[in-house]
mmCIF file of C-alpha atoms in Angstrom:
data_model
loop_
_atom_site.group_PDB
_atom_site.id
_atom_site.type_symbol
_atom_site.label_atom_id
_atom_site.label_comp_id
_atom_site.label_asym_id
_atom_site.label_seq_id
_atom_site.Cartn_x
_atom_site.Cartn_y
_atom_site.Cartn_z
ATOM 1 C CA MET A 1 29.534 202.020 148.734
ATOM 2 C CA ASP A 2 32.551 199.943 148.821
ATOM 3 C CA ARG A 3 35.018 200.598 151.654
ATOM 4 C CA TYR A 4 38.930 200.484 150.791
ATOM 5 C CA GLY A 5 41.670 199.740 153.220
ATOM 6 C CA ILE A 6 45.194 200.998 153.121
ATOM 7 C CA ARG A 7 48.141 198.604 152.882
ATOM 8 C CA LEU A 8 51.398 199.861 154.213
ATOM 9 C CA ARG A 9 54.668 198.130 153.612
ATOM 10 C CA PHE A 10 57.864 198.747 155.772
ATOM 11 C CA THR A 11 61.513 197.688 154.988
ATOM 12 C CA ALA A 12 62.634 199.841 157.877
ATOM 13 C CA PRO A 13 61.138 201.505 160.941
ATOM 14 C CA PRO A 14 59.216 204.659 160.361
ATOM 15 C CA ASP A 15 61.011 208.003 161.154
ATOM 16 C CA GLU A 16 59.546 210.764 163.374
ATOM 17 C CA THR A 17 57.857 212.447 160.463
ATOM 18 C CA GLN A 18 56.392 209.510 159.052
ATOM 19 C CA LEU A 19 55.065 208.508 162.591
ATOM 20 C CA GLU A 20 53.424 212.001 162.814
ATOM 21 C CA ARG A 21 51.656 211.467 159.466
ATOM 22 C CA LEU A 22 50.418 208.171 160.585
ATOM 23 C CA ARG A 23 49.123 209.264 163.753
ATOM 24 C CA ALA A 24 47.206 212.165 162.217
ATOM 25 C CA THR A 25 45.817 209.974 159.407
ATOM 26 C CA PHE A 26 44.577 207.089 161.500
ATOM 27 C CA PRO A 27 43.198 208.077 164.914
ATOM 28 C CA HIS A 28 43.659 204.459 166.345
ATOM 29 C CA LEU A 29 47.214 204.668 165.801
ATOM 30 C CA ALA A 30 47.268 207.858 167.788
ATOM 31 C CA GLU A 31 46.244 205.988 170.795
ATOM 32 C CA LEU A 32 49.825 204.430 171.048
ATOM 33 C CA ALA A 33 52.824 206.665 172.325
ATOM 34 C CA PRO A 34 55.011 207.301 169.053
ATOM 35 C CA ALA A 35 57.916 205.143 170.462
ATOM 36 C CA THR A 36 55.517 202.146 170.909
ATOM 37 C CA LEU A 37 53.948 202.644 167.696
ATOM 38 C CA ARG A 38 57.248 202.620 165.882
ATOM 39 C CA GLU A 39 58.250 199.429 167.744
ATOM 40 C CA ARG A 40 55.298 197.617 166.850
ATOM 41 C CA LEU A 41 55.321 198.835 163.255
ATOM 42 C CA SER A 42 58.998 197.686 162.916
ATOM 43 C CA GLU A 43 57.836 194.158 163.704
ATOM 44 C CA GLN A 44 55.839 193.942 160.528
ATOM 45 C CA SER A 45 56.731 194.051 156.764
ATOM 46 C CA VAL A 46 53.101 194.657 155.729
ATOM 47 C CA VAL A 47 50.398 196.520 157.852
ATOM 48 C CA VAL A 48 46.694 196.402 156.925
ATOM 49 C CA LEU A 49 44.228 199.095 157.946
ATOM 50 C CA ARG A 50 40.771 197.869 156.449
ATOM 51 C CA GLY A 51 37.751 199.274 155.327
ATOM 52 C CA LEU A 52 38.231 202.971 156.213
ATOM 53 C CA PHE A 53 37.768 205.051 153.258
ATOM 54 C CA SER A 54 36.029 205.500 149.729
ATOM 55 C CA ARG A 55 38.197 204.935 146.873
ATOM 56 C CA ASP A 56 38.727 208.587 146.266
ATOM 57 C CA GLU A 57 39.488 209.025 149.853
ATOM 58 C CA GLY A 58 41.765 206.134 149.891
ATOM 59 C CA ASP A 59 43.726 207.758 146.913
ATOM 60 C CA ALA A 60 44.162 210.906 148.778
ATOM 61 C CA VAL A 61 45.539 209.392 151.784
ATOM 62 C CA VAL A 62 48.086 207.386 149.887
ATOM 63 C CA LEU A 63 49.305 210.604 148.236
ATOM 64 C CA GLN A 64 49.666 212.096 151.716
ATOM 65 C CA LEU A 65 51.568 209.216 153.001
ATOM 66 C CA ALA A 66 53.735 209.061 149.725
ATOM 67 C CA ASN A 67 54.787 212.716 150.562
ATOM 68 C CA VAL A 68 56.553 211.650 153.453
ATOM 69 C CA GLY A 69 58.143 208.514 151.978
ATOM 70 C CA LEU A 70 55.698 205.911 153.190
ATOM 71 C CA ASP A 71 54.827 202.969 150.678
ATOM 72 C CA ALA A 72 51.076 202.722 150.792
ATOM 73 C CA GLU A 73 48.274 201.543 148.425
ATOM 74 C CA PRO A 74 44.619 201.486 148.654
ATOM 75 C CA PHE A 75 43.053 197.990 148.415
ATOM 76 C CA GLY A 76 39.504 196.376 148.017
ATOM 77 C CA ASN A 77 38.877 192.794 147.429
ATOM 78 C CA ASP A 78 41.690 192.136 144.868
ATOM 79 C CA TYR A 79 43.042 188.953 146.463
ATOM 80 C CA GLY A 80 43.319 186.196 143.759
ATOM 81 C CA LEU A 81 45.892 184.766 141.140
ATOM 82 C CA PRO A 82 47.063 188.004 139.718
ATOM 83 C CA TYR A 83 47.724 189.538 143.198
ATOM 84 C CA LEU A 84 49.782 186.338 144.153
ATOM 85 C CA ARG A 85 51.648 186.302 140.983
ATOM 86 C CA ARG A 86 52.597 189.951 141.581
ATOM 87 C CA GLU A 87 53.550 189.411 145.419
ATOM 88 C CA LEU A 88 55.414 186.153 145.240
ATOM 89 C CA PRO A 89 58.886 185.973 143.621
ATOM 90 C CA ALA A 90 58.639 185.535 139.740
ATOM 91 C CA PRO A 91 60.367 182.998 137.787
ATOM 92 C CA ASP A 92 63.257 183.911 135.564
ATOM 93 C CA ALA A 93 62.761 185.339 132.083
ATOM 94 C CA THR A 94 62.674 182.101 130.337
ATOM 95 C CA TRP A 95 59.234 181.387 131.919
ATOM 96 C CA GLU A 96 57.354 183.696 129.755
ATOM 97 C CA SER A 97 59.005 182.649 126.515
ATOM 98 C CA ALA A 98 58.464 178.900 127.340
ATOM 99 C CA GLU A 99 56.367 177.114 124.741
ATOM 100 C CA THR A 100 55.152 174.526 127.415
ATOM 101 C CA ALA A 101 54.675 175.603 130.926
ATOM 102 C CA LEU A 102 52.558 174.435 133.938
ATOM 103 C CA GLU A 103 51.646 176.646 137.027
ATOM 104 C CA VAL A 104 49.926 175.250 139.990
ATOM 105 C CA VAL A 105 48.964 177.603 142.660
ATOM 106 C CA PHE A 106 48.205 176.183 146.163
ATOM 107 C CA ARG A 107 45.937 178.334 148.317
ATOM 108 C CA PRO A 108 45.658 176.318 151.692
ATOM 109 C CA SER A 109 43.104 177.643 154.379
ATOM 110 C CA PHE A 110 45.609 178.195 157.232
ATOM 111 C CA THR A 111 49.373 178.101 155.831
ATOM 112 C CA PRO A 112 51.241 180.070 153.262
ATOM 113 C CA GLU A 113 50.269 179.976 149.512
ATOM 114 C CA VAL A 114 52.622 178.395 147.287
ATOM 115 C CA ILE A 115 53.244 178.835 143.392
ATOM 116 C CA VAL A 116 54.984 175.684 141.705
ATOM 117 C CA ARG A 117 55.973 176.191 138.050
ATOM 118 C CA LEU A 118 57.393 173.719 135.610
ATOM 119 C CA TRP A 119 58.411 174.812 132.223
ATOM 120 C CA THR A 120 60.586 173.872 129.163
ATOM 121 C CA HIS A 121 63.758 175.875 127.875
ATOM 122 C CA ASP A 122 66.329 174.752 125.498
ATOM 123 C CA ALA A 123 65.326 171.083 125.746
ATOM 124 C CA ARG A 124 65.666 171.438 129.676
ATOM 125 C CA ASP A 125 62.783 171.352 132.208
ATOM 126 C CA ARG A 126 62.852 173.908 135.101
ATOM 127 C CA LEU A 127 60.986 173.779 138.304
ATOM 128 C CA GLN A 128 60.333 176.824 140.446
ATOM 129 C CA LEU A 129 58.648 177.145 143.984
ATOM 130 C CA SER A 130 57.749 180.466 145.102
ATOM 131 C CA SER A 131 56.283 181.389 148.397
ATOM 132 C CA TYR A 132 56.212 183.880 151.298
ATOM 133 C CA ASN A 133 56.833 182.688 154.831
ATOM 134 C CA ALA A 134 53.379 183.986 156.058
ATOM 135 C CA LEU A 135 49.740 183.738 154.736
ATOM 136 C CA VAL A 136 49.486 186.641 152.002
ATOM 137 C CA TYR A 137 45.657 186.684 152.479
ATOM 138 C CA HIS A 138 46.017 187.005 156.322
ATOM 139 C CA GLU A 139 48.829 189.339 156.114
ATOM 140 C CA HIS A 140 47.694 191.652 153.298
ATOM 141 C CA PHE A 141 43.937 191.239 153.323
ATOM 142 C CA GLY A 142 42.696 189.530 156.516
ATOM 143 C CA ALA A 143 44.613 190.924 159.504
ATOM 144 C CA PRO A 144 43.239 194.000 161.167
ATOM 145 C CA HIS A 145 46.642 194.750 162.705
ATOM 146 C CA TRP A 146 45.587 197.815 164.537
ATOM 147 C CA GLN A 147 42.033 197.020 165.446
ATOM 148 C CA ASN A 148 40.556 195.549 168.730
ATOM 149 C CA GLU A 149 42.860 193.088 170.396
ATOM 150 C CA ASP A 150 44.927 192.673 167.347
ATOM 151 C CA LEU A 151 46.677 195.864 168.378
ATOM 152 C CA TYR A 152 48.895 193.596 170.334
ATOM 153 C CA PRO A 153 52.009 192.103 169.039
ATOM 154 C CA ARG A 154 52.109 188.523 168.066
ATOM 155 C CA ARG A 155 53.810 187.328 171.154
ATOM 156 C CA GLU A 156 51.345 189.114 173.456
ATOM 157 C CA ARG A 157 48.355 187.792 171.308
ATOM 158 C CA LYS A 158 49.654 184.431 171.631
ATOM 159 C CA ILE A 159 49.685 184.747 175.462
ATOM 160 C CA ARG A 160 46.337 186.030 175.561
ATOM 161 C CA LYS A 161 44.701 183.431 173.502
ATOM 162 C CA ARG A 162 46.673 180.817 175.665
ATOM 163 C CA ARG A 163 45.343 181.952 178.668
ATOM 164 C CA ARG A 164 41.810 181.589 177.445
ATOM 165 C CA GLY A 165 42.698 177.836 176.577
ATOM 166 C CA ARG A 166 42.649 174.685 178.480
ATOM 167 C CA SER A 167 45.030 174.665 181.655
ATOM 168 C CA LEU A 168 47.243 172.057 179.883
ATOM 169 C CA TRP A 169 48.649 174.772 177.642
ATOM 170 C CA GLU A 170 48.671 177.494 180.243
ATOM 171 C CA ASP A 171 52.041 178.972 181.077
ATOM 172 C CA LEU A 172 54.043 177.223 178.321
ATOM 173 C CA PRO A 173 57.279 178.873 177.391
ATOM 174 C CA LEU A 174 57.143 181.140 174.485
ATOM 175 C CA ASP A 175 58.645 179.842 171.294
ATOM 176 C CA PRO A 176 60.987 182.210 169.416
ATOM 177 C CA PRO A 177 58.982 184.768 167.512
ATOM 178 C CA PRO A 178 58.276 184.169 163.803
ATOM 179 C CA ALA A 179 60.663 185.675 161.420
ATOM 180 C CA ARG A 180 59.812 188.893 159.502
ATOM 181 C CA GLU A 181 57.600 187.992 156.698
ATOM 182 C CA LEU A 182 59.883 187.549 153.567
ATOM 183 C CA PRO A 183 59.193 185.914 150.046
ATOM 184 C CA SER A 184 61.292 182.954 149.152
ATOM 185 C CA GLU A 185 62.191 181.444 145.979
ATOM 186 C CA GLU A 186 64.011 178.342 144.616
ATOM 187 C CA SER A 187 64.547 176.928 141.137
ATOM 188 C CA ALA A 188 66.175 173.798 139.694
ATOM 189 C CA ASN A 189 66.703 171.639 136.584
ATOM 190 C CA VAL A 190 64.271 168.779 136.798
ATOM 191 C CA PRO A 191 63.150 165.660 134.701
ATOM 192 C CA SER A 192 59.246 166.685 133.778
ATOM 193 C CA LEU A 193 58.368 162.992 133.749
ATOM 194 C CA ALA A 194 55.321 163.564 131.686
ATOM 195 C CA LEU A 195 53.751 166.033 134.001
ATOM 196 C CA PHE A 196 52.573 168.186 131.219
ATOM 197 C CA GLU A 197 50.728 165.421 129.595
ATOM 198 C CA ALA A 198 49.256 164.485 133.010
ATOM 199 C CA ALA A 199 48.015 167.995 133.483
ATOM 200 C CA GLU A 200 46.126 167.509 130.228
ATOM 201 C CA ARG A 201 44.200 164.565 131.554
ATOM 202 C CA ILE A 202 42.693 166.410 134.510
ATOM 203 C CA PRO A 203 38.997 166.584 133.669
ATOM 204 C CA ASN A 204 36.847 169.593 134.270
ATOM 205 C CA VAL A 205 34.968 169.285 137.519
ATOM 206 C CA PRO A 206 32.226 171.569 138.876
ATOM 207 C CA ARG A 207 33.307 174.356 141.086
ATOM 208 C CA ARG A 208 33.531 173.259 144.741
ATOM 209 C CA LEU A 209 34.763 175.307 147.664
ATOM 210 C CA GLY A 210 34.946 174.658 151.465
ATOM 211 C CA ILE A 211 36.301 176.154 154.610
ATOM 212 C CA ASP A 212 39.068 173.934 155.873
ATOM 213 C CA GLY A 213 40.841 172.698 152.706
ATOM 214 C CA MET A 214 42.938 174.063 149.964
ATOM 215 C CA LEU A 215 41.987 175.806 146.644
ATOM 216 C CA ILE A 216 44.368 174.730 143.786
ATOM 217 C CA ASP A 217 44.660 176.537 140.356
ATOM 218 C CA VAL A 218 46.342 174.562 137.531
ATOM 219 C CA GLU A 219 47.067 176.479 134.413
ATOM 220 C CA LEU A 220 48.812 174.558 131.426
ATOM 221 C CA ARG A 221 50.195 176.647 128.673
ATOM 222 C CA ARG A 222 51.214 175.053 125.241
ATOM 223 C CA GLY A 223 51.866 177.590 122.576
ATOM 224 C CA GLU A 224 48.749 179.834 122.270
ATOM 225 C CA ARG A 225 46.497 177.345 123.932
ATOM 226 C CA HIS A 226 45.965 177.707 127.642
ATOM 227 C CA GLU A 227 43.977 175.269 129.827
ATOM 228 C CA THR A 228 42.890 175.966 133.467
ATOM 229 C CA ARG A 229 41.420 173.913 136.257
ATOM 230 C CA GLU A 230 40.248 174.844 139.537
ATOM 231 C CA LEU A 231 40.404 172.040 142.285
ATOM 232 C CA TRP A 232 39.353 171.821 145.866
ATOM 233 C CA SER A 233 41.369 169.623 148.204
ATOM 234 C CA PRO A 234 41.556 166.719 145.571
ATOM 235 C CA ARG A 235 41.830 163.207 146.959
ATOM 236 C CA ALA A 236 42.840 159.988 145.282
ATOM 237 C CA SER A 237 39.193 158.582 145.826
ATOM 238 C CA ASP A 238 37.309 161.541 144.096
ATOM 239 C CA ALA A 239 39.990 163.188 141.666
ATOM 240 C CA PRO A 240 42.519 160.350 141.014
ATOM 241 C CA GLU A 241 43.962 162.350 137.974
ATOM 242 C CA ALA A 242 44.505 165.613 139.724
ATOM 243 C CA PHE A 243 45.654 163.820 143.019
ATOM 244 C CA ASP A 244 48.170 161.899 140.963
ATOM 245 C CA LEU A 245 49.516 164.989 139.120
ATOM 246 C CA LEU A 246 49.701 166.958 142.448
ATOM 247 C CA ARG A 247 51.637 164.070 144.103
ATOM 248 C CA ARG A 248 54.185 163.588 141.314
ATOM 249 C CA ILE A 249 54.807 167.506 141.514
ATOM 250 C CA HIS A 250 55.326 167.378 145.184
ATOM 251 C CA ALA A 251 57.483 164.465 144.989
ATOM 252 C CA LEU A 252 59.728 166.034 142.309
ATOM 253 C CA ALA A 253 60.058 169.378 144.344
ATOM 254 C CA TRP A 254 60.928 167.323 147.559
ATOM 255 C CA LEU A 255 63.611 165.623 145.660
ATOM 256 C CA ARG A 256 65.198 168.553 144.095
ATOM 257 C CA LEU A 257 64.701 171.480 146.220
ATOM 258 C CA THR A 258 66.731 171.949 149.384
ATOM 259 C CA LYS A 259 66.396 175.476 150.891
ATOM 260 C CA ARG A 260 64.836 175.370 154.283
ATOM 261 C CA GLU A 261 61.879 177.679 153.273
ATOM 262 C CA SER A 262 61.205 175.548 150.320
ATOM 263 C CA ARG A 263 61.116 172.316 152.573
ATOM 264 C CA ARG A 264 58.741 174.087 155.001
ATOM 265 C CA ARG A 265 56.206 174.886 152.435
ATOM 266 C CA LEU A 266 56.411 171.275 150.910
ATOM 267 C CA GLU A 267 55.966 169.818 154.422
ATOM 268 C CA GLU A 268 52.910 171.994 154.892
ATOM 269 C CA LEU A 269 51.604 170.857 151.379
ATOM 270 C CA HIS A 270 52.339 167.128 152.279
ATOM 271 C CA SER A 271 49.758 167.556 155.125
ATOM 272 C CA TRP A 272 47.084 169.338 153.173
ATOM 273 C CA LEU A 273 47.420 166.882 150.052
ATOM 274 C CA ASP A 274 47.140 164.064 152.772
ATOM 275 C CA LEU A 275 50.340 162.376 151.462
ATOM 276 C CA GLY A 276 50.883 160.081 154.372
ATOM 277 C CA ALA A 277 52.378 160.346 157.677
ATOM 278 C CA PRO A 278 54.653 163.342 158.359
ATOM 279 C CA VAL A 279 57.732 161.272 158.756
ATOM 280 C CA GLU A 280 61.262 161.496 157.149
ATOM 281 C CA ARG A 281 63.855 158.875 158.023
ATOM 282 C CA LEU A 282 67.505 160.414 157.909
ATOM 283 C CA GLY A 283 69.315 157.251 158.731
ATOM 284 C CA GLY A 284 72.876 157.776 160.348
ATOM 285 C CA VAL A 285 74.336 156.483 163.476
ATOM 286 C CA PRO A 286 72.561 156.964 165.770
ATOM 287 C CA PRO A 287 69.429 156.777 163.526
ATOM 288 C CA VAL A 288 67.525 160.180 163.246
ATOM 289 C CA VAL A 289 63.743 160.440 162.304
ATOM 290 C CA ARG A 290 61.966 163.905 161.708
ATOM 291 C CA MET A 291 58.338 164.561 162.149
ATOM 292 C CA TRP A 292 56.434 167.875 161.438
ATOM 293 C CA GLY A 293 53.275 169.864 161.674
ATOM 294 C CA VAL A 294 50.682 169.163 164.255
ATOM 295 C CA LEU A 295 50.626 165.588 165.680
ATOM 296 C CA THR A 296 47.339 164.139 166.528
ATOM 297 C CA MET A 297 45.758 160.592 166.857
ATOM 298 C CA ARG A 298 45.594 160.654 163.232
ATOM 299 C CA GLU A 299 49.404 160.247 163.143
ATOM 300 C CA ALA A 300 49.055 157.524 166.089
ATOM 301 C CA GLU A 301 50.304 154.476 163.720
ATOM 302 C CA ALA A 302 53.220 156.585 162.387
ATOM 303 C CA ILE A 303 54.361 157.694 166.123
ATOM 304 C CA HIS A 304 54.085 154.171 167.501
ATOM 305 C CA ALA A 305 56.368 152.879 164.428
ATOM 306 C CA VAL A 306 58.757 155.560 164.913
ATOM 307 C CA LEU A 307 59.074 155.161 168.783
ATOM 308 C CA GLY A 308 59.390 151.298 168.010
ATOM 309 C CA GLU A 309 62.298 151.929 165.509
ATOM 310 C CA LEU A 310 64.368 154.422 167.874
ATOM 311 C CA THR A 311 63.775 153.199 171.507
ATOM 312 C CA PRO A 312 65.424 149.697 171.530
ATOM 313 C CA THR A 313 68.987 150.828 170.757
ATOM 314 C CA GLY A 314 68.698 154.676 171.150
ATOM 315 C CA GLY A 315 67.992 157.270 168.555
ATOM 316 C CA VAL A 316 66.951 160.789 167.793
ATOM 317 C CA LEU A 317 63.401 161.917 167.012
ATOM 318 C CA ASP A 318 63.557 165.549 165.660
ATOM 319 C CA LEU A 319 60.344 167.217 166.420
ATOM 320 C CA SER A 320 61.889 170.692 165.836
ATOM 321 C CA ASP A 321 59.281 171.534 163.223
ATOM 322 C CA VAL A 322 56.315 170.212 165.083
ATOM 323 C CA ASN A 323 54.126 173.052 166.034
ATOM 324 C CA SER A 324 51.900 171.229 168.636
ATOM 325 C CA ILE A 325 50.981 167.822 169.862
ATOM 326 C CA SER A 326 47.319 167.090 170.687
ATOM 327 C CA GLY A 327 46.555 165.728 174.520
ATOM 328 C CA GLU A 328 45.775 162.346 173.274
ATOM 329 C CA ALA A 329 48.782 162.054 171.079
ATOM 330 C CA LEU A 330 51.071 163.074 173.959
ATOM 331 C CA GLU A 331 49.971 160.032 175.915
ATOM 332 C CA LEU A 332 51.547 157.891 173.105
ATOM 333 C CA PHE A 333 55.185 159.215 174.333
ATOM 334 C CA VAL A 334 54.545 158.136 177.862
ATOM 335 C CA ASP A 335 56.375 154.799 177.545
ATOM 336 C CA ALA A 336 59.305 156.202 175.409
ATOM 337 C CA ALA A 337 62.438 154.419 176.641
ATOM 338 C CA SER A 338 65.063 156.171 178.346
ATOM 339 C CA ARG A 339 67.519 155.864 175.394
ATOM 340 C CA LEU A 340 65.306 157.996 173.164
ATOM 341 C CA GLN A 341 66.400 161.664 172.758
ATOM 342 C CA ILE A 342 63.906 164.338 171.453
ATOM 343 C CA VAL A 343 64.612 167.632 169.805
ATOM 344 C CA ALA A 344 61.754 170.133 169.946
ATOM 345 C CA ARG A 345 60.822 173.655 170.277
ATOM 346 C CA PRO A 346 60.445 175.152 173.859
ATOM 347 C CA SER A 347 56.484 174.889 173.958
ATOM 348 C CA VAL A 348 56.610 171.188 172.788
ATOM 349 C CA ARG A 349 59.488 170.333 175.276
ATOM 350 C CA ALA A 350 57.379 171.518 177.913
ATOM 351 C CA LEU A 351 54.317 169.555 176.712
ATOM 352 C CA LEU A 352 56.290 166.263 176.619
ATOM 353 C CA GLY A 353 57.662 166.852 180.138
ATOM 354 C CA ARG A 354 54.547 167.799 181.645
ATOM 355 C CA ARG A 355 52.015 165.369 179.915
ATOM 356 C CA ALA A 356 54.325 162.389 178.826
ATOM 357 C CA GLY A 357 56.578 162.737 181.748
ATOM 358 C CA ILE A 358 59.786 162.765 179.641
ATOM 359 C CA PRO A 359 62.730 163.816 181.763
ATOM 360 C CA SER A 360 64.449 167.036 180.784
ATOM 361 C CA THR A 361 67.593 165.045 180.061
ATOM 362 C CA GLN A 362 66.067 163.481 177.068
ATOM 363 C CA LEU A 363 64.665 166.789 175.668
ATOM 364 C CA HIS A 364 66.972 169.046 173.599
ATOM 365 C CA GLU A 365 67.228 172.358 171.576
ATOM 366 C CA SER A 366 69.195 170.847 168.816
ATOM 367 C CA ARG A 367 69.901 167.780 166.814
ATOM 368 C CA ALA A 368 73.711 167.878 167.625
ATOM 369 C CA GLU A 369 72.888 167.981 171.278
ATOM 370 C CA ALA A 370 70.518 165.053 170.966
ATOM 371 C CA ILE A 371 73.098 162.956 169.112
ATOM 372 C CA ALA A 372 75.696 163.480 171.608
ATOM 373 C CA ALA A 373 73.308 162.455 174.513
ATOM 374 C CA VAL A 374 72.734 158.980 172.465
ATOM 375 C CA THR A 375 76.411 158.534 172.112
ATOM 376 C CA ALA A 376 77.518 159.698 175.509
#
């Protein structure tokens, strides 16, 4: 028999009555003191309790929770396009009435899902990027928040995991905790650049899935005609038509969308789509160059080039959106000239100081601080 879980959604910390109901319904929650449980629930917008009930039992539990004002629903294995379309911000009303529309749903293995939509309305083309600042599959389906060691908050789990790792990463300062999971959306007028026609040229290919990659669903709507394609991590070498379409969509969104969350999602897709080194040259005086993601020896050539640009006369390397740097890649920073100033999160600053020997006077919390150090 299928077992159903309960998905709870919180917009505010639970009150005493709600805590009492939760602790009575879920025995493992009763293991925590009410104040501790309230604090930890307040850190989550969605809490998943998996595989606990039959469907009828789940419906009864949801009714009990609703009676004390809790937003809950039973769930099975309903993750997929309909669920993502429901959860992520919808486009405006002109999307549904558009005669020509293109939807691309990106489902990476380890970063948030993204929906990009392009449609024509009143002779103008619109583009929308819709996402959530956490992986929906993990947050709404895959994360047993209150089972086993996942009972601990994110920051505690990070410390526990780090202590089991290599000594290089032990005792690093904690980065600021992630923001509460929230949806984000941005739209803009754009030139379609014949992207609808490019979508029509994508051939049907046999279904292919993997573990570490990205599933991409492409749906083109022209009047009553709907065409769909399912792709797995397309590359220029094995799926040139699909890769070219996705590259052009990404470039268009990169050019027109400016919100911080939109840029984060595009940076993540940049890596998944293998669109080149994660480098953005911002110019200015002193010159500023950004890098993002996870830096490994795969980015060695780009790191060498950036350091060569910035170190002769002084410049700023903004690594504030770099999550980590591999041990080998850290060695590339050892010879960084003294005039190079680096912006990074606390854990990355610690790694650069510890492994690359970069003085703390060259490591900064903000770009403004780094620029001031160059011009001093």
